[in-house]
């Protein structure tokens, strides 16, 4: 059942956690996070990204996450991560996501063995062959250990349903960043949007011409991420950089502990998730790091008890 | 149901492929491989190692592989890989392996997010807590992206049921290799055996005092691996090195294409598996590389048609 064409992805796509409690999906906490993001006004949600722990969850849990997000997202489009090691499983997850009402899907090339360019092209070709919604190509070499070449971007960008490319951080130098975005645009069809990821690189990426920000922090603290995105949209690159600088204590914590553990600690501190919300064997931060996270969050935006 | 104590793992443990056909488990081909290895006289089998594509298979497929191997292995002990990203899933796989009659289990710390030492220790502690068979700690930084420290080896080695440590290649210098094995012995209880992996490093590792060889190539070509292992056991280090040198064209192919794709091509060439026996998205070697593999295999040991 082909769906109607989706508008070009743009603005801010927020990646919520998939909160667990006692190692079981905490559906109520997930619904709360989704409602918080929709209320704040993000442009789209992406559930089951790396921040949503997709790689650790069962097919049944992932279908439940997709359904819960769509149910609480109202008119906000929900993208759903469908990554898995095996092509067969990715295709099944794509079906589940579409059945749940996903506006699009997100696919990273997971690896255990080192995969070749032909393996990865074959994966995207096989998955898009029977897909009815737009697909975001998720380039995250830090977690997947797979590095896309420009030639592979070009080949995959030409596949049907491919709608967006989620790229890792650009060079910090603004001219170099803009040059790289221009280079990517030349490789991709006009309808394929380019989204920056790596939150510390968002202001640079948006100023360099990326269409959107695939944002970890927006999944838990949407307001500062929206402020940054809106500054860029208003042509205020200096304002966007200032917003990003304000968030630097968070970026520093991300660099030290990984964005997932820090984001989970933020959500637990704000009582958006219950303690130990990550899937084992991943343990939360220790008490000292939690205290640092709480301090940074409270200084960013004093918050009332929920 | 606790089992009787298993003798210290030693000698040659052969890692067969898990052959697929049309992306579905080829049970007959797996049974044929197991029978071939048992007939050749390997000391143990390890199914669902990296060579057995464990990370790509479903729980049901993995249980079927374990049952098939045990059914055809006779008196030869069968170890079963139980690795998965999530602790919950590893525990379920451990149960399945024991139900199938595994003599032991093999566990690598898979990662998607970067896992900490405490995450990995917690995984091994939680899994061994309700395990009734010996466990092999599988250190394979090339596929898992997790690097064990010596302190972590020590902590995990002290857990109940931990029976063996599968290590990555040792230094090529014989004295340095022996020194490293002595260092590891000092960290581990006496009953924990040390096994070398990385086939090109086997002769060095066994000569340096490793108890056994966890061998990729023995899963498909057991005779040359047995010849090498027996030379070491007979005190003939020069003979073992000569056997390893004879196999160098294979090690070179492993280095260029990865041992999994080469081993699959060997098995397909010898008609031990049907064409395209690996799980998609992993594609087999191209025609030129297959021709090279066939040439190397035929020169190692001319073989009759099966």
Short mmCIF file of C-alpha atoms in Angstrom, two decimals, chain B:
data_model
loop_
_atom_site.label_atom_id
_atom_site.label_comp_id
_atom_site.label_asym_id
_atom_site.label_seq_id
_atom_site.Cartn_x
_atom_site.Cartn_y
_atom_site.Cartn_z
CA UNK B 1 20.63 -30.08 36.15
CA UNK B 2 24.41 -29.80 36.82
CA UNK B 3 26.50 -31.94 34.50
CA UNK B 4 29.62 -33.89 35.43
CA UNK B 5 32.88 -31.92 35.36
CA UNK B 6 34.32 -31.57 31.89
CA UNK B 7 38.01 -32.34 31.33
CA UNK B 8 40.23 -29.31 30.70
CA UNK B 9 39.75 -28.18 27.11
CA UNK B 10 42.82 -28.94 25.01
CA UNK B 11 44.08 -29.79 21.54
CA UNK B 12 42.06 -28.64 18.55
CA UNK B 13 38.59 -27.11 18.69
CA UNK B 14 37.15 -26.84 15.18
CA UNK B 15 34.73 -24.02 14.30
CA UNK B 16 32.38 -25.15 11.51
CA UNK B 17 30.42 -22.77 9.32
CA UNK B 18 26.67 -22.63 9.68
CA UNK B 19 25.83 -23.24 6.02
CA UNK B 20 22.67 -21.70 4.63
CA UNK B 21 20.90 -22.34 1.35
CA UNK B 22 18.63 -19.63 -0.06
CA UNK B 23 19.17 -17.83 3.28
CA UNK B 24 17.70 -20.79 5.24
CA UNK B 25 19.68 -23.15 7.52
CA UNK B 26 21.05 -26.08 5.51
CA UNK B 27 20.77 -28.72 8.21
CA UNK B 28 22.12 -31.52 5.96
CA UNK B 29 25.24 -29.54 5.06
CA UNK B 30 25.84 -28.73 8.73
CA UNK B 31 25.46 -32.41 9.67
CA UNK B 32 27.93 -33.27 6.90
CA UNK B 33 30.50 -30.78 8.22
CA UNK B 34 30.14 -32.06 11.79
CA UNK B 35 30.54 -35.67 10.67
CA UNK B 36 33.63 -34.72 8.64
CA UNK B 37 35.27 -33.11 11.68
CA UNK B 38 34.40 -35.93 14.05
CA UNK B 39 35.73 -38.49 11.57
CA UNK B 40 38.97 -36.54 11.21
CA UNK B 41 39.45 -36.65 14.99
CA UNK B 42 39.22 -33.07 16.28
CA UNK B 43 39.17 -32.76 20.09
CA UNK B 44 36.06 -30.61 20.23
CA UNK B 45 33.68 -28.69 18.01
CA UNK B 46 32.59 -25.10 18.56
CA UNK B 47 29.44 -24.30 16.63
CA UNK B 48 28.06 -20.77 16.41
CA UNK B 49 31.42 -19.08 16.71
CA UNK B 50 32.11 -16.11 14.45
CA UNK B 51 32.76 -18.66 11.69
CA UNK B 52 29.34 -20.13 12.49
CA UNK B 53 27.68 -16.73 11.87
CA UNK B 54 26.06 -16.75 15.29
CA UNK B 55 25.45 -13.01 15.37
CA UNK B 56 23.28 -13.22 12.24
CA UNK B 57 21.01 -16.09 13.29
CA UNK B 58 17.71 -16.21 15.17
CA UNK B 59 17.27 -17.94 18.50
CA UNK B 60 15.37 -20.75 16.76
CA UNK B 61 18.09 -21.22 14.15
CA UNK B 62 20.74 -21.29 16.83
CA UNK B 63 18.91 -23.94 18.84
CA UNK B 64 18.57 -26.03 15.67
CA UNK B 65 22.29 -25.70 14.93
CA UNK B 66 23.18 -26.79 18.48
CA UNK B 67 20.84 -29.79 18.33
CA UNK B 68 22.10 -30.86 14.91
CA UNK B 69 25.74 -30.64 15.97
CA UNK B 70 25.23 -32.60 19.19
CA UNK B 71 23.24 -35.23 17.31
CA UNK B 72 26.09 -35.85 14.85
CA UNK B 73 29.10 -35.32 17.12
CA UNK B 74 29.03 -38.66 18.92
CA UNK B 75 31.43 -38.50 21.87
CA UNK B 76 33.14 -35.32 20.71
CA UNK B 77 32.24 -32.39 23.02
CA UNK B 78 30.26 -29.61 21.33
CA UNK B 79 30.71 -26.03 22.52
CA UNK B 80 28.00 -23.58 21.49
CA UNK B 81 28.32 -19.80 21.00
CA UNK B 82 25.76 -17.84 23.03
CA UNK B 83 26.76 -14.26 22.26
CA UNK B 84 24.12 -11.54 21.84
CA UNK B 85 23.99 -7.83 22.60
CA UNK B 86 21.56 -8.08 25.49
CA UNK B 87 22.14 -9.99 28.73
CA UNK B 88 18.58 -11.29 28.71
CA UNK B 89 19.11 -12.86 25.28
CA UNK B 90 22.45 -14.39 26.22
CA UNK B 91 20.82 -16.12 29.17
CA UNK B 92 18.07 -17.51 26.97
CA UNK B 93 20.65 -18.77 24.46
CA UNK B 94 22.61 -20.41 27.29
CA UNK B 95 19.48 -22.31 28.30
CA UNK B 96 18.86 -23.42 24.72
CA UNK B 97 22.46 -24.58 24.34
CA UNK B 98 22.29 -26.62 27.53
CA UNK B 99 18.93 -28.10 26.51
CA UNK B 100 20.54 -29.16 23.22
CA UNK B 101 23.31 -31.01 25.07
CA UNK B 102 26.20 -28.55 24.76
CA UNK B 103 29.34 -29.57 26.66
CA UNK B 104 30.12 -25.89 27.12
CA UNK B 105 29.31 -22.40 25.86
CA UNK B 106 31.33 -19.63 24.26
CA UNK B 107 30.59 -15.99 25.01
CA UNK B 108 31.97 -12.88 23.32
CA UNK B 109 30.99 -9.45 24.65
CA UNK B 110 29.13 -8.04 21.66
CA UNK B 111 28.85 -4.27 21.52
CA UNK B 112 26.81 -1.68 19.69
CA UNK B 113 27.29 1.11 22.16
CA UNK B 114 30.78 1.03 23.64
CA UNK B 115 30.51 -1.16 26.74
CA UNK B 116 32.49 -0.46 29.91
CA UNK B 117 34.51 -3.00 31.89
CA UNK B 118 31.74 -3.07 34.49
CA UNK B 119 29.13 -3.76 31.80
CA UNK B 120 31.16 -6.71 30.52
CA UNK B 121 31.97 -8.07 33.96
CA UNK B 122 28.26 -7.82 34.83
CA UNK B 123 27.37 -9.75 31.69
CA UNK B 124 29.69 -12.65 32.53
CA UNK B 125 28.62 -12.62 36.18
CA UNK B 126 24.92 -12.67 35.32
CA UNK B 127 25.31 -15.39 32.70
CA UNK B 128 27.51 -17.70 34.77
CA UNK B 129 25.20 -17.31 37.79
CA UNK B 130 22.76 -19.88 36.44
CA UNK B 131 24.97 -21.86 34.07
CA UNK B 132 25.58 -25.59 34.49
CA UNK B 133 28.31 -26.11 31.87
CA UNK B 134 31.80 -24.64 31.36
CA UNK B 135 32.09 -21.24 29.68
CA UNK B 136 34.76 -20.07 27.25
CA UNK B 137 35.49 -16.33 27.38
CA UNK B 138 35.77 -15.27 23.77
CA UNK B 139 38.07 -12.28 23.29
CA UNK B 140 37.75 -11.19 19.68
CA UNK B 141 38.34 -7.43 19.53
CA UNK B 142 38.22 -7.48 15.72
CA UNK B 143 34.53 -8.33 15.67
CA UNK B 144 33.33 -7.10 19.07
CA UNK B 145 35.31 -3.82 19.35
CA UNK B 146 35.77 -4.59 23.01
CA UNK B 147 39.28 -4.91 24.41
CA UNK B 148 39.78 -6.86 27.63
CA UNK B 149 42.25 -5.53 30.16
CA UNK B 150 44.28 -7.98 32.22
CA UNK B 151 42.37 -6.87 35.31
CA UNK B 152 39.09 -7.80 33.60
CA UNK B 153 40.53 -11.19 32.57
CA UNK B 154 41.37 -11.71 36.24
CA UNK B 155 37.90 -10.73 37.50
CA UNK B 156 36.08 -12.84 34.92
CA UNK B 157 38.50 -15.77 35.25
CA UNK B 158 37.54 -16.06 38.92
CA UNK B 159 33.83 -16.51 38.16
CA UNK B 160 32.36 -20.01 38.56
CA UNK B 161 32.04 -22.08 35.35
CA UNK B 162 34.66 -20.03 33.51
CA UNK B 163 36.83 -22.77 31.99
CA UNK B 164 38.83 -21.27 29.16
CA UNK B 165 40.00 -18.03 27.61
CA UNK B 166 40.08 -17.71 23.82
CA UNK B 167 42.72 -15.08 23.09
CA UNK B 168 43.57 -13.10 19.96
CA UNK B 169 46.99 -13.58 18.28
CA UNK B 170 50.10 -13.38 20.45
CA UNK B 171 53.29 -11.49 19.52
CA UNK B 172 55.13 -13.27 16.67
CA UNK B 173 58.38 -13.39 18.67
CA UNK B 174 58.43 -16.79 20.45
CA UNK B 175 59.92 -15.46 23.71
CA UNK B 176 57.46 -12.56 23.83
CA UNK B 177 54.58 -14.96 23.10
CA UNK B 178 55.65 -17.35 25.87
CA UNK B 179 56.03 -14.42 28.24
CA UNK B 180 52.51 -13.26 27.50
CA UNK B 181 51.05 -16.74 28.09
CA UNK B 182 52.92 -16.94 31.43
CA UNK B 183 51.49 -13.52 32.33
CA UNK B 184 47.96 -14.72 31.53
CA UNK B 185 48.46 -17.93 33.54
CA UNK B 186 49.36 -15.82 36.56
CA UNK B 187 46.05 -13.95 36.25
CA UNK B 188 43.84 -17.01 35.91
CA UNK B 189 42.96 -19.95 38.17
CA UNK B 190 44.84 -23.13 37.28
CA UNK B 191 41.73 -24.82 35.85
CA UNK B 192 41.20 -22.12 33.19
CA UNK B 193 42.76 -23.17 29.90
CA UNK B 194 44.13 -20.71 27.35
CA UNK B 195 43.32 -21.14 23.68
CA UNK B 196 44.87 -19.30 20.76
CA UNK B 197 42.78 -17.94 17.89
CA UNK B 198 43.69 -16.30 14.64
CA UNK B 199 44.74 -19.31 12.56
CA UNK B 200 47.97 -17.76 11.27
CA UNK B 201 49.06 -17.35 14.91
CA UNK B 202 48.26 -20.93 15.98
CA UNK B 203 51.73 -22.48 15.68
CA UNK B 204 53.26 -19.60 17.65
CA UNK B 205 50.50 -19.73 20.24
CA UNK B 206 50.67 -23.47 20.83
CA UNK B 207 54.48 -23.39 20.99
CA UNK B 208 54.17 -20.55 23.52
CA UNK B 209 52.19 -22.80 25.84
CA UNK B 210 48.53 -22.32 24.90
CA UNK B 211 46.45 -25.40 25.76
CA UNK B 212 44.43 -25.41 22.59
CA UNK B 213 43.71 -23.88 19.22
CA UNK B 214 40.27 -22.44 18.56
CA UNK B 215 40.50 -22.92 14.82
CA UNK B 216 38.54 -21.51 11.91
CA UNK B 217 40.20 -23.64 9.24
CA UNK B 218 39.80 -26.88 11.22
CA UNK B 219 36.04 -26.46 10.80
CA UNK B 220 36.40 -27.06 7.07
CA UNK B 221 39.89 -28.54 6.49
CA UNK B 222 40.55 -30.49 9.69
CA UNK B 223 43.53 -32.58 8.53
CA UNK B 224 46.16 -29.86 8.14
CA UNK B 225 45.01 -28.27 11.41
CA UNK B 226 45.33 -31.64 13.16
CA UNK B 227 48.81 -32.15 11.67
CA UNK B 228 49.90 -28.80 13.07
CA UNK B 229 48.36 -29.44 16.51
CA UNK B 230 49.87 -32.94 16.74
CA UNK B 231 53.33 -31.68 15.82
CA UNK B 232 53.20 -29.26 18.75
CA UNK B 233 51.87 -31.94 21.08
CA UNK B 234 54.80 -34.20 20.04
CA UNK B 235 57.24 -31.43 20.96
CA UNK B 236 58.05 -30.74 17.31
CA UNK B 237 57.80 -26.93 17.15
CA UNK B 238 59.72 -26.82 13.86
CA UNK B 239 57.27 -29.28 12.33
CA UNK B 240 54.35 -27.16 13.51
CA UNK B 241 55.86 -24.03 12.02
CA UNK B 242 56.40 -25.92 8.74
CA UNK B 243 52.73 -26.97 8.71
CA UNK B 244 51.71 -23.37 9.31
CA UNK B 245 54.01 -22.18 6.51
CA UNK B 246 52.42 -24.69 4.15
CA UNK B 247 49.07 -23.09 4.93
CA UNK B 248 50.36 -19.54 4.42
CA UNK B 249 48.49 -19.08 1.10
CA UNK B 250 45.30 -19.60 3.10
CA UNK B 251 46.37 -17.17 5.83
CA UNK B 252 47.10 -14.63 3.10
CA UNK B 253 43.61 -15.08 1.68
CA UNK B 254 42.18 -14.72 5.22
CA UNK B 255 44.05 -11.45 5.63
CA UNK B 256 42.76 -10.12 2.31
CA UNK B 257 39.12 -11.22 2.41
CA UNK B 258 38.40 -12.17 6.02
CA UNK B 259 38.45 -15.78 7.19
CA UNK B 260 34.66 -16.21 6.99
CA UNK B 261 34.28 -15.48 3.28
CA UNK B 262 37.35 -17.56 2.41
CA UNK B 263 36.19 -20.50 4.51
CA UNK B 264 32.75 -20.32 2.91
CA UNK B 265 34.39 -20.38 -0.53
CA UNK B 266 36.50 -23.40 0.51
CA UNK B 267 33.40 -25.25 1.68
CA UNK B 268 31.49 -24.36 -1.47
CA UNK B 269 34.43 -25.44 -3.66
CA UNK B 270 34.58 -28.79 -1.86
CA UNK B 271 30.77 -29.11 -2.14
CA UNK B 272 30.46 -29.22 1.63
CA UNK B 273 28.02 -26.31 1.34
CA UNK B 274 25.87 -25.01 -1.46
CA UNK B 275 26.62 -21.78 -3.30
CA UNK B 276 25.98 -18.56 -1.28
CA UNK B 277 26.05 -20.29 2.08
CA UNK B 278 26.48 -17.09 4.13
CA UNK B 279 23.65 -15.00 5.63
CA UNK B 280 22.73 -11.89 3.63
CA UNK B 281 23.84 -9.10 3.53
CA UNK B 282 27.19 -10.95 3.54
CA UNK B 283 27.98 -11.92 -0.01
CA UNK B 284 30.45 -14.58 -1.03
CA UNK B 285 33.72 -13.87 -2.80
CA UNK B 286 33.70 -12.81 -6.43
CA UNK B 287 34.67 -15.22 -9.19
CA UNK B 288 38.33 -14.18 -9.31
CA UNK B 289 38.81 -14.65 -5.58
CA UNK B 290 36.93 -17.97 -5.68
CA UNK B 291 39.29 -19.21 -8.38
CA UNK B 292 42.25 -18.27 -6.18
CA UNK B 293 40.74 -20.08 -3.20
CA UNK B 294 40.07 -23.19 -5.28
CA UNK B 295 43.63 -23.18 -6.55
CA UNK B 296 45.08 -22.89 -3.03
CA UNK B 297 42.83 -25.66 -1.69
CA UNK B 298 43.56 -28.01 -4.58
CA UNK B 299 47.29 -27.53 -4.16
CA UNK B 300 47.09 -28.19 -0.42
CA UNK B 301 45.31 -31.50 -0.83
CA UNK B 302 43.98 -32.87 -4.09
CA UNK B 303 40.52 -34.14 -3.31
CA UNK B 304 38.16 -36.55 -5.04
CA UNK B 305 34.66 -35.43 -5.92
CA UNK B 306 32.39 -36.14 -2.94
#
